[in-house]
Amino acid sequence: GQSLEQPSEVTAVEGAIVQINCTYQTSGFYGLSWYQQHDGGAPTFLSYNGLDGLEETGRFSSFLSRSDSYGYLLLQELQMKDSASYFCAVRDAGRRALTFGSGTRLQVQP
Amino acid sequence: GAGVSQSPSNKVTEKGKDVELRCDPISGHTALYWYRQSLGQGLEFLIYFQGNSAPDKSGLPSDRFSAERTGGSVSTLTIQRTQQEDSAVYLCASSLDGGSSYEQYFGPGTRLTVT
């Protein structure tokens, strides 16, 4: 089976940088995805790491280390609109669907 | 283009009744997924369809849950004899194909309340 761990809640101030960590245990690991979900909204895709290293998309970056079974999402220049829940998700060899972590609730304060 | 649509947006039903939830994926997407999300929780995988292949039903929690996908497009999730623990938001997602499952597009969900 698969399991993912991420912090339940993170608080930061506008303009700051925040890192949300995700560790996973899975067999036949394919890659790590990140999704954002605002309250009452649908999850939206942010980024994907299939290989080790850093992927950058605007203010958001995501990192993967396969050897450490670890990844993180880095949010820079935080804005109030970034207040949301962030989920890491893995796909393994046994299943095409994603297994999601329980989510990290990010609160951005003025 | 149009995103993933789901209906109804909200459904209140009495315990023991059957419900049907509908999902219309993005046109051209061959892979379709159903998840459910309880309040403040992550997403729990239910079932996955890819083209004409047999669906992956490994996430269905009981035999009261079933789903079908007609013509490789619209999907219906059916819950029979609903129980209070079935109350959750049911989310449908699609991806271009199974190999692109890392990037899924989600619908707005159906909030199911069983009284």
PDB file of C-alpha atoms in Angstrom:
ATOM      1  CA  GLY A   1       0.000   0.000   0.000  1.00  0.00           C
ATOM      2  CA  GLN A   2       0.887   3.649   0.030  1.00  0.00           C
ATOM      3  CA  SER A   3       1.122   6.208   2.776  1.00  0.00           C
ATOM      4  CA  LEU A   4       1.960   9.890   2.722  1.00  0.00           C
ATOM      5  CA  GLU A   5       2.710  12.269   5.551  1.00  0.00           C
ATOM      6  CA  GLN A   6       2.467  16.023   5.473  1.00  0.00           C
ATOM      7  CA  PRO A   7       1.958  18.624   8.204  1.00  0.00           C
ATOM      8  CA  SER A   8      -1.654  19.335   9.010  1.00  0.00           C
ATOM      9  CA  GLU A   9      -1.319  23.099   9.240  1.00  0.00           C
ATOM     10  CA  VAL A  10       1.148  25.855   8.402  1.00  0.00           C
ATOM     11  CA  THR A  11       0.852  29.587   9.068  1.00  0.00           C
ATOM     12  CA  ALA A  12       2.878  32.305   7.349  1.00  0.00           C
ATOM     13  CA  VAL A  13       2.658  36.032   6.587  1.00  0.00           C
ATOM     14  CA  GLU A  14       2.148  37.768   3.281  1.00  0.00           C
ATOM     15  CA  GLY A  15       5.324  38.084   1.256  1.00  0.00           C
ATOM     16  CA  ALA A  16       7.055  35.252   3.079  1.00  0.00           C
ATOM     17  CA  ILE A  17       8.260  31.872   1.797  1.00  0.00           C
ATOM     18  CA  VAL A  18       6.766  28.624   3.054  1.00  0.00           C
ATOM     19  CA  GLN A  19       7.763  25.014   2.471  1.00  0.00           C
ATOM     20  CA  ILE A  20       5.309  22.134   2.782  1.00  0.00           C
ATOM     21  CA  ASN A  21       6.982  18.758   3.162  1.00  0.00           C
ATOM     22  CA  CYS A  22       5.703  15.377   2.086  1.00  0.00           C
ATOM     23  CA  THR A  23       7.186  11.986   2.841  1.00  0.00           C
ATOM     24  CA  TYR A  24       5.819   8.862   1.259  1.00  0.00           C
ATOM     25  CA  GLN A  25       5.997   5.103   1.378  1.00  0.00           C
ATOM     26  CA  THR A  26       4.943   3.286  -1.741  1.00  0.00           C
ATOM     27  CA  SER A  27       5.967   0.506  -4.067  1.00  0.00           C
ATOM     28  CA  GLY A  28       6.979   1.109  -7.674  1.00  0.00           C
ATOM     29  CA  PHE A  29       6.911   4.885  -7.235  1.00  0.00           C
ATOM     30  CA  TYR A  30       6.218   6.883 -10.398  1.00  0.00           C
ATOM     31  CA  GLY A  31       6.090  10.479  -9.253  1.00  0.00           C
ATOM     32  CA  LEU A  32       4.797  13.099  -6.845  1.00  0.00           C
ATOM     33  CA  SER A  33       2.037  15.583  -7.647  1.00  0.00           C
ATOM     34  CA  TRP A  34       0.816  18.626  -5.756  1.00  0.00           C
ATOM     35  CA  TYR A  35      -2.723  19.969  -5.700  1.00  0.00           C
ATOM     36  CA  GLN A  36      -4.283  23.096  -4.227  1.00  0.00           C
ATOM     37  CA  GLN A  37      -7.801  23.199  -2.844  1.00  0.00           C
ATOM     38  CA  HIS A  38      -9.565  26.320  -1.617  1.00  0.00           C
ATOM     39  CA  ASP A  39     -12.388  25.890   0.886  1.00  0.00           C
ATOM     40  CA  GLY A  40     -15.468  24.640  -0.923  1.00  0.00           C
ATOM     41  CA  GLY A  41     -13.561  24.284  -4.174  1.00  0.00           C
ATOM     42  CA  ALA A  42     -12.193  21.487  -6.274  1.00  0.00           C
ATOM     43  CA  PRO A  43      -8.553  20.416  -6.155  1.00  0.00           C
ATOM     44  CA  THR A  44      -6.448  21.976  -8.881  1.00  0.00           C
ATOM     45  CA  PHE A  45      -3.172  20.632 -10.185  1.00  0.00           C
ATOM     46  CA  LEU A  46      -0.059  22.613  -9.283  1.00  0.00           C
ATOM     47  CA  SER A  47       2.996  20.580 -10.222  1.00  0.00           C
ATOM     48  CA  TYR A  48       4.500  17.161 -10.822  1.00  0.00           C
ATOM     49  CA  ASN A  49       7.935  15.691 -10.172  1.00  0.00           C
ATOM     50  CA  GLY A  50       8.734  12.486 -12.006  1.00  0.00           C
ATOM     51  CA  LEU A  51      12.482  12.878 -11.568  1.00  0.00           C
ATOM     52  CA  ASP A  52      14.690  14.110  -8.759  1.00  0.00           C
ATOM     53  CA  GLY A  53      15.209  17.826  -8.549  1.00  0.00           C
ATOM     54  CA  LEU A  54      13.380  21.100  -8.585  1.00  0.00           C
ATOM     55  CA  GLU A  55      10.495  22.117 -10.830  1.00  0.00           C
ATOM     56  CA  GLU A  56       9.589  25.791 -10.917  1.00  0.00           C
ATOM     57  CA  THR A  57       6.287  27.314 -11.987  1.00  0.00           C
ATOM     58  CA  GLY A  58       6.086  30.988 -11.207  1.00  0.00           C
ATOM     59  CA  ARG A  59       5.927  31.544  -7.457  1.00  0.00           C
ATOM     60  CA  PHE A  60       5.586  27.814  -6.814  1.00  0.00           C
ATOM     61  CA  SER A  61       8.369  25.242  -6.915  1.00  0.00           C
ATOM     62  CA  SER A  62       8.327  21.551  -6.125  1.00  0.00           C
ATOM     63  CA  PHE A  63      11.187  19.262  -5.228  1.00  0.00           C
ATOM     64  CA  LEU A  64      11.638  15.509  -5.196  1.00  0.00           C
ATOM     65  CA  SER A  65      14.277  13.202  -3.760  1.00  0.00           C
ATOM     66  CA  ARG A  66      13.493   9.613  -4.655  1.00  0.00           C
ATOM     67  CA  SER A  67      16.294   8.235  -2.509  1.00  0.00           C
ATOM     68  CA  ASP A  68      14.792   9.941   0.554  1.00  0.00           C
ATOM     69  CA  SER A  69      11.135   9.309  -0.416  1.00  0.00           C
ATOM     70  CA  TYR A  70      10.630  12.986   0.191  1.00  0.00           C
ATOM     71  CA  GLY A  71       9.338  16.018  -1.602  1.00  0.00           C
ATOM     72  CA  TYR A  72       8.257  19.538  -0.855  1.00  0.00           C
ATOM     73  CA  LEU A  73       6.230  22.374  -2.276  1.00  0.00           C
ATOM     74  CA  LEU A  74       7.770  25.831  -1.959  1.00  0.00           C
ATOM     75  CA  LEU A  75       5.556  28.889  -2.154  1.00  0.00           C
ATOM     76  CA  GLN A  76       7.283  32.249  -2.520  1.00  0.00           C
ATOM     77  CA  GLU A  77       5.990  35.810  -2.166  1.00  0.00           C
ATOM     78  CA  LEU A  78       2.945  34.534  -0.344  1.00  0.00           C
ATOM     79  CA  GLN A  79      -0.358  36.206  -1.097  1.00  0.00           C
ATOM     80  CA  MET A  80      -3.621  36.053   0.831  1.00  0.00           C
ATOM     81  CA  LYS A  81      -5.148  34.063  -2.017  1.00  0.00           C
ATOM     82  CA  ASP A  82      -2.641  31.278  -1.337  1.00  0.00           C
ATOM     83  CA  SER A  83      -4.597  30.396   1.808  1.00  0.00           C
ATOM     84  CA  ALA A  84      -5.836  26.922   0.935  1.00  0.00           C
ATOM     85  CA  SER A  85      -5.164  23.251   1.551  1.00  0.00           C
ATOM     86  CA  TYR A  86      -2.259  21.646  -0.294  1.00  0.00           C
ATOM     87  CA  PHE A  87      -2.154  17.935  -1.017  1.00  0.00           C
ATOM     88  CA  CYS A  88       0.720  15.795  -2.149  1.00  0.00           C
ATOM     89  CA  ALA A  89      -0.226  12.713  -4.145  1.00  0.00           C
ATOM     90  CA  VAL A  90       1.641   9.710  -5.473  1.00  0.00           C
ATOM     91  CA  ARG A  91       1.029   7.218  -8.209  1.00  0.00           C
ATOM     92  CA  ASP A  92       2.616   3.830  -7.867  1.00  0.00           C
ATOM     93  CA  ALA A  93       3.027   0.907 -10.184  1.00  0.00           C
ATOM     94  CA  GLY A  94      -0.048  -0.917  -8.941  1.00  0.00           C
ATOM     95  CA  ARG A  95      -2.651   1.716  -9.626  1.00  0.00           C
ATOM     96  CA  ARG A  96      -3.180   4.580 -12.066  1.00  0.00           C
ATOM     97  CA  ALA A  97      -5.248   6.625  -9.676  1.00  0.00           C
ATOM     98  CA  LEU A  98      -3.481   8.870  -7.204  1.00  0.00           C
ATOM     99  CA  THR A  99      -3.129   8.318  -3.490  1.00  0.00           C
ATOM    100  CA  PHE A 100      -3.462  11.645  -1.696  1.00  0.00           C
ATOM    101  CA  GLY A 101      -2.012  12.827   1.569  1.00  0.00           C
ATOM    102  CA  SER A 102      -4.356  14.225   4.184  1.00  0.00           C
ATOM    103  CA  GLY A 103      -3.471  17.792   3.207  1.00  0.00           C
ATOM    104  CA  THR A 104      -1.731  20.809   4.727  1.00  0.00           C
ATOM    105  CA  ARG A 105      -3.880  23.790   5.529  1.00  0.00           C
ATOM    106  CA  LEU A 106      -1.953  26.990   4.811  1.00  0.00           C
ATOM    107  CA  GLN A 107      -3.077  30.187   6.491  1.00  0.00           C
ATOM    108  CA  VAL A 108      -1.540  33.369   5.113  1.00  0.00           C
ATOM    109  CA  GLN A 109      -1.803  36.299   7.489  1.00  0.00           C
ATOM    110  CA  PRO A 110      -1.476  39.990   6.656  1.00  0.00           C
TER     111      PRO A 110
ATOM    112  CA  GLY B   1     -13.049  24.479 -23.191  1.00  0.00           C
ATOM    113  CA  ALA B   2     -15.502  23.072 -20.681  1.00  0.00           C
ATOM    114  CA  GLY B   3     -14.128  21.491 -17.559  1.00  0.00           C
ATOM    115  CA  VAL B   4     -15.353  18.469 -15.662  1.00  0.00           C
ATOM    116  CA  SER B   5     -18.976  18.832 -14.649  1.00  0.00           C
ATOM    117  CA  GLN B   6     -20.866  16.978 -11.954  1.00  0.00           C
ATOM    118  CA  SER B   7     -24.492  16.798 -10.970  1.00  0.00           C
ATOM    119  CA  PRO B   8     -26.221  17.326  -8.703  1.00  0.00           C
ATOM    120  CA  SER B   9     -24.093  19.778  -6.766  1.00  0.00           C
ATOM    121  CA  ASN B  10     -25.888  18.856  -3.561  1.00  0.00           C
ATOM    122  CA  LYS B  11     -27.922  15.822  -2.631  1.00  0.00           C
ATOM    123  CA  VAL B  12     -29.756  15.174   0.596  1.00  0.00           C
ATOM    124  CA  THR B  13     -31.195  11.705   0.968  1.00  0.00           C
ATOM    125  CA  GLU B  14     -32.655   9.522   3.654  1.00  0.00           C
ATOM    126  CA  LYS B  15     -30.790   6.560   5.010  1.00  0.00           C
ATOM    127  CA  GLY B  16     -31.568   3.463   2.996  1.00  0.00           C
ATOM    128  CA  LYS B  17     -32.320   5.264  -0.275  1.00  0.00           C
ATOM    129  CA  ASP B  18     -30.285   4.844  -3.470  1.00  0.00           C
ATOM    130  CA  VAL B  19     -28.511   7.789  -5.097  1.00  0.00           C
ATOM    131  CA  GLU B  20     -26.930   8.382  -8.473  1.00  0.00           C
ATOM    132  CA  LEU B  21     -24.163  10.892  -9.046  1.00  0.00           C
ATOM    133  CA  ARG B  22     -23.167  11.974 -12.526  1.00  0.00           C
ATOM    134  CA  CYS B  23     -19.842  13.065 -13.994  1.00  0.00           C
ATOM    135  CA  ASP B  24     -19.129  14.497 -17.425  1.00  0.00           C
ATOM    136  CA  PRO B  25     -15.368  14.547 -18.065  1.00  0.00           C
ATOM    137  CA  ILE B  26     -13.388  16.873 -20.269  1.00  0.00           C
ATOM    138  CA  SER B  27     -13.930  16.008 -23.909  1.00  0.00           C
ATOM    139  CA  GLY B  28     -11.111  13.835 -25.207  1.00  0.00           C
ATOM    140  CA  HIS B  29     -10.002  12.640 -21.788  1.00  0.00           C
ATOM    141  CA  THR B  30      -9.981   8.871 -21.736  1.00  0.00           C
ATOM    142  CA  ALA B  31      -9.261   8.391 -18.030  1.00  0.00           C
ATOM    143  CA  LEU B  32     -11.896   9.083 -15.378  1.00  0.00           C
ATOM    144  CA  TYR B  33     -11.612   8.799 -11.592  1.00  0.00           C
ATOM    145  CA  TRP B  34     -13.994   8.971  -8.669  1.00  0.00           C
ATOM    146  CA  TYR B  35     -12.857  10.038  -5.208  1.00  0.00           C
ATOM    147  CA  ARG B  36     -14.646  10.993  -2.035  1.00  0.00           C
ATOM    148  CA  GLN B  37     -13.593  13.535   0.521  1.00  0.00           C
ATOM    149  CA  SER B  38     -14.859  13.771   4.050  1.00  0.00           C
ATOM    150  CA  LEU B  39     -14.740  17.124   5.825  1.00  0.00           C
ATOM    151  CA  GLY B  40     -11.171  18.236   6.401  1.00  0.00           C
ATOM    152  CA  GLN B  41      -9.744  15.027   5.003  1.00  0.00           C
ATOM    153  CA  GLY B  42      -7.794  13.947   1.972  1.00  0.00           C
ATOM    154  CA  LEU B  43      -9.224  12.335  -1.105  1.00  0.00           C
ATOM    155  CA  GLU B  44     -10.091   8.658  -0.999  1.00  0.00           C
ATOM    156  CA  PHE B  45      -9.877   6.805  -4.303  1.00  0.00           C
ATOM    157  CA  LEU B  46     -12.999   4.903  -5.320  1.00  0.00           C
ATOM    158  CA  ILE B  47     -12.809   3.761  -8.943  1.00  0.00           C
ATOM    159  CA  TYR B  48     -10.868   4.415 -12.161  1.00  0.00           C
ATOM    160  CA  PHE B  49     -11.909   4.000 -15.802  1.00  0.00           C
ATOM    161  CA  GLN B  50      -9.523   4.003 -18.745  1.00  0.00           C
ATOM    162  CA  GLY B  51     -10.982   3.754 -22.214  1.00  0.00           C
ATOM    163  CA  ASN B  52     -12.627   0.392 -22.779  1.00  0.00           C
ATOM    164  CA  SER B  53     -10.508  -1.437 -20.229  1.00  0.00           C
ATOM    165  CA  ALA B  54     -11.992  -3.072 -17.179  1.00  0.00           C
ATOM    166  CA  PRO B  55     -12.289  -0.476 -14.408  1.00  0.00           C
ATOM    167  CA  ASP B  56     -10.097  -0.506 -11.328  1.00  0.00           C
ATOM    168  CA  LYS B  57     -12.666  -0.951  -8.562  1.00  0.00           C
ATOM    169  CA  SER B  58     -10.166  -1.552  -5.808  1.00  0.00           C
ATOM    170  CA  GLY B  59     -11.177   1.566  -3.864  1.00  0.00           C
ATOM    171  CA  LEU B  60     -14.911   0.905  -3.596  1.00  0.00           C
ATOM    172  CA  PRO B  61     -15.643   0.598   0.140  1.00  0.00           C
ATOM    173  CA  SER B  62     -18.501  -1.897  -0.137  1.00  0.00           C
ATOM    174  CA  ASP B  63     -20.712  -3.670  -2.644  1.00  0.00           C
ATOM    175  CA  ARG B  64     -23.295  -0.929  -2.159  1.00  0.00           C
ATOM    176  CA  PHE B  65     -21.085   1.226  -4.390  1.00  0.00           C
ATOM    177  CA  SER B  66     -20.944   0.779  -8.146  1.00  0.00           C
ATOM    178  CA  ALA B  67     -20.093   2.889 -11.157  1.00  0.00           C
ATOM    179  CA  GLU B  68     -20.356   2.712 -14.882  1.00  0.00           C
ATOM    180  CA  ARG B  69     -19.049   4.712 -17.760  1.00  0.00           C
ATOM    181  CA  THR B  70     -21.093   4.724 -20.918  1.00  0.00           C
ATOM    182  CA  GLY B  71     -19.572   5.312 -24.330  1.00  0.00           C
ATOM    183  CA  GLY B  72     -16.234   6.191 -22.806  1.00  0.00           C
ATOM    184  CA  SER B  73     -17.576   9.509 -21.598  1.00  0.00           C
ATOM    185  CA  VAL B  74     -20.196  10.174 -18.925  1.00  0.00           C
ATOM    186  CA  SER B  75     -19.938   8.210 -15.708  1.00  0.00           C
ATOM    187  CA  THR B  76     -22.495   7.465 -13.011  1.00  0.00           C
ATOM    188  CA  LEU B  77     -21.636   6.500  -9.446  1.00  0.00           C
ATOM    189  CA  THR B  78     -24.455   4.679  -7.680  1.00  0.00           C
ATOM    190  CA  ILE B  79     -24.714   4.179  -3.949  1.00  0.00           C
ATOM    191  CA  GLN B  80     -27.392   1.745  -2.845  1.00  0.00           C
ATOM    192  CA  ARG B  81     -29.014   1.680   0.572  1.00  0.00           C
ATOM    193  CA  THR B  82     -27.157   4.792   1.678  1.00  0.00           C
ATOM    194  CA  GLN B  83     -25.740   4.992   5.195  1.00  0.00           C
ATOM    195  CA  GLN B  84     -24.841   8.057   7.237  1.00  0.00           C
ATOM    196  CA  GLU B  85     -21.147   7.266   6.861  1.00  0.00           C
ATOM    197  CA  ASP B  86     -21.574   7.769   3.098  1.00  0.00           C
ATOM    198  CA  SER B  87     -22.002  11.510   3.695  1.00  0.00           C
ATOM    199  CA  ALA B  88     -19.088  13.234   1.944  1.00  0.00           C
ATOM    200  CA  VAL B  89     -18.176  15.217  -1.133  1.00  0.00           C
ATOM    201  CA  TYR B  90     -17.851  12.956  -4.151  1.00  0.00           C
ATOM    202  CA  LEU B  91     -15.320  14.249  -6.637  1.00  0.00           C
ATOM    203  CA  CYS B  92     -14.866  13.180 -10.219  1.00  0.00           C
ATOM    204  CA  ALA B  93     -11.680  13.844 -12.173  1.00  0.00           C
ATOM    205  CA  SER B  94     -10.397  13.149 -15.647  1.00  0.00           C
ATOM    206  CA  SER B  95      -6.992  13.063 -17.280  1.00  0.00           C
ATOM    207  CA  LEU B  96      -5.893  12.882 -20.884  1.00  0.00           C
ATOM    208  CA  ASP B  97      -5.105   9.207 -20.448  1.00  0.00           C
ATOM    209  CA  GLY B  98      -3.953   6.816 -17.757  1.00  0.00           C
ATOM    210  CA  GLY B  99      -0.338   7.763 -18.286  1.00  0.00           C
ATOM    211  CA  SER B 100      -1.181  11.370 -17.426  1.00  0.00           C
ATOM    212  CA  SER B 101      -2.846  10.475 -14.144  1.00  0.00           C
ATOM    213  CA  TYR B 102      -0.417  12.734 -12.294  1.00  0.00           C
ATOM    214  CA  GLU B 103      -2.345  15.714 -13.731  1.00  0.00           C
ATOM    215  CA  GLN B 104      -6.029  15.299 -13.066  1.00  0.00           C
ATOM    216  CA  TYR B 105      -8.772  17.838 -13.615  1.00  0.00           C
ATOM    217  CA  PHE B 106     -11.464  17.799 -10.973  1.00  0.00           C
ATOM    218  CA  GLY B 107     -15.120  18.654 -11.113  1.00  0.00           C
ATOM    219  CA  PRO B 108     -16.810  20.773  -8.442  1.00  0.00           C
ATOM    220  CA  GLY B 109     -18.069  17.715  -6.613  1.00  0.00           C
ATOM    221  CA  THR B 110     -21.395  16.481  -5.304  1.00  0.00           C
ATOM    222  CA  ARG B 111     -22.001  17.040  -1.610  1.00  0.00           C
ATOM    223  CA  LEU B 112     -23.987  14.052  -0.348  1.00  0.00           C
ATOM    224  CA  THR B 113     -25.771  14.256   2.969  1.00  0.00           C
ATOM    225  CA  VAL B 114     -27.478  11.147   4.304  1.00  0.00           C
ATOM    226  CA  THR B 115     -29.999  11.880   7.064  1.00  0.00           C
TER     227      THR B 115
END
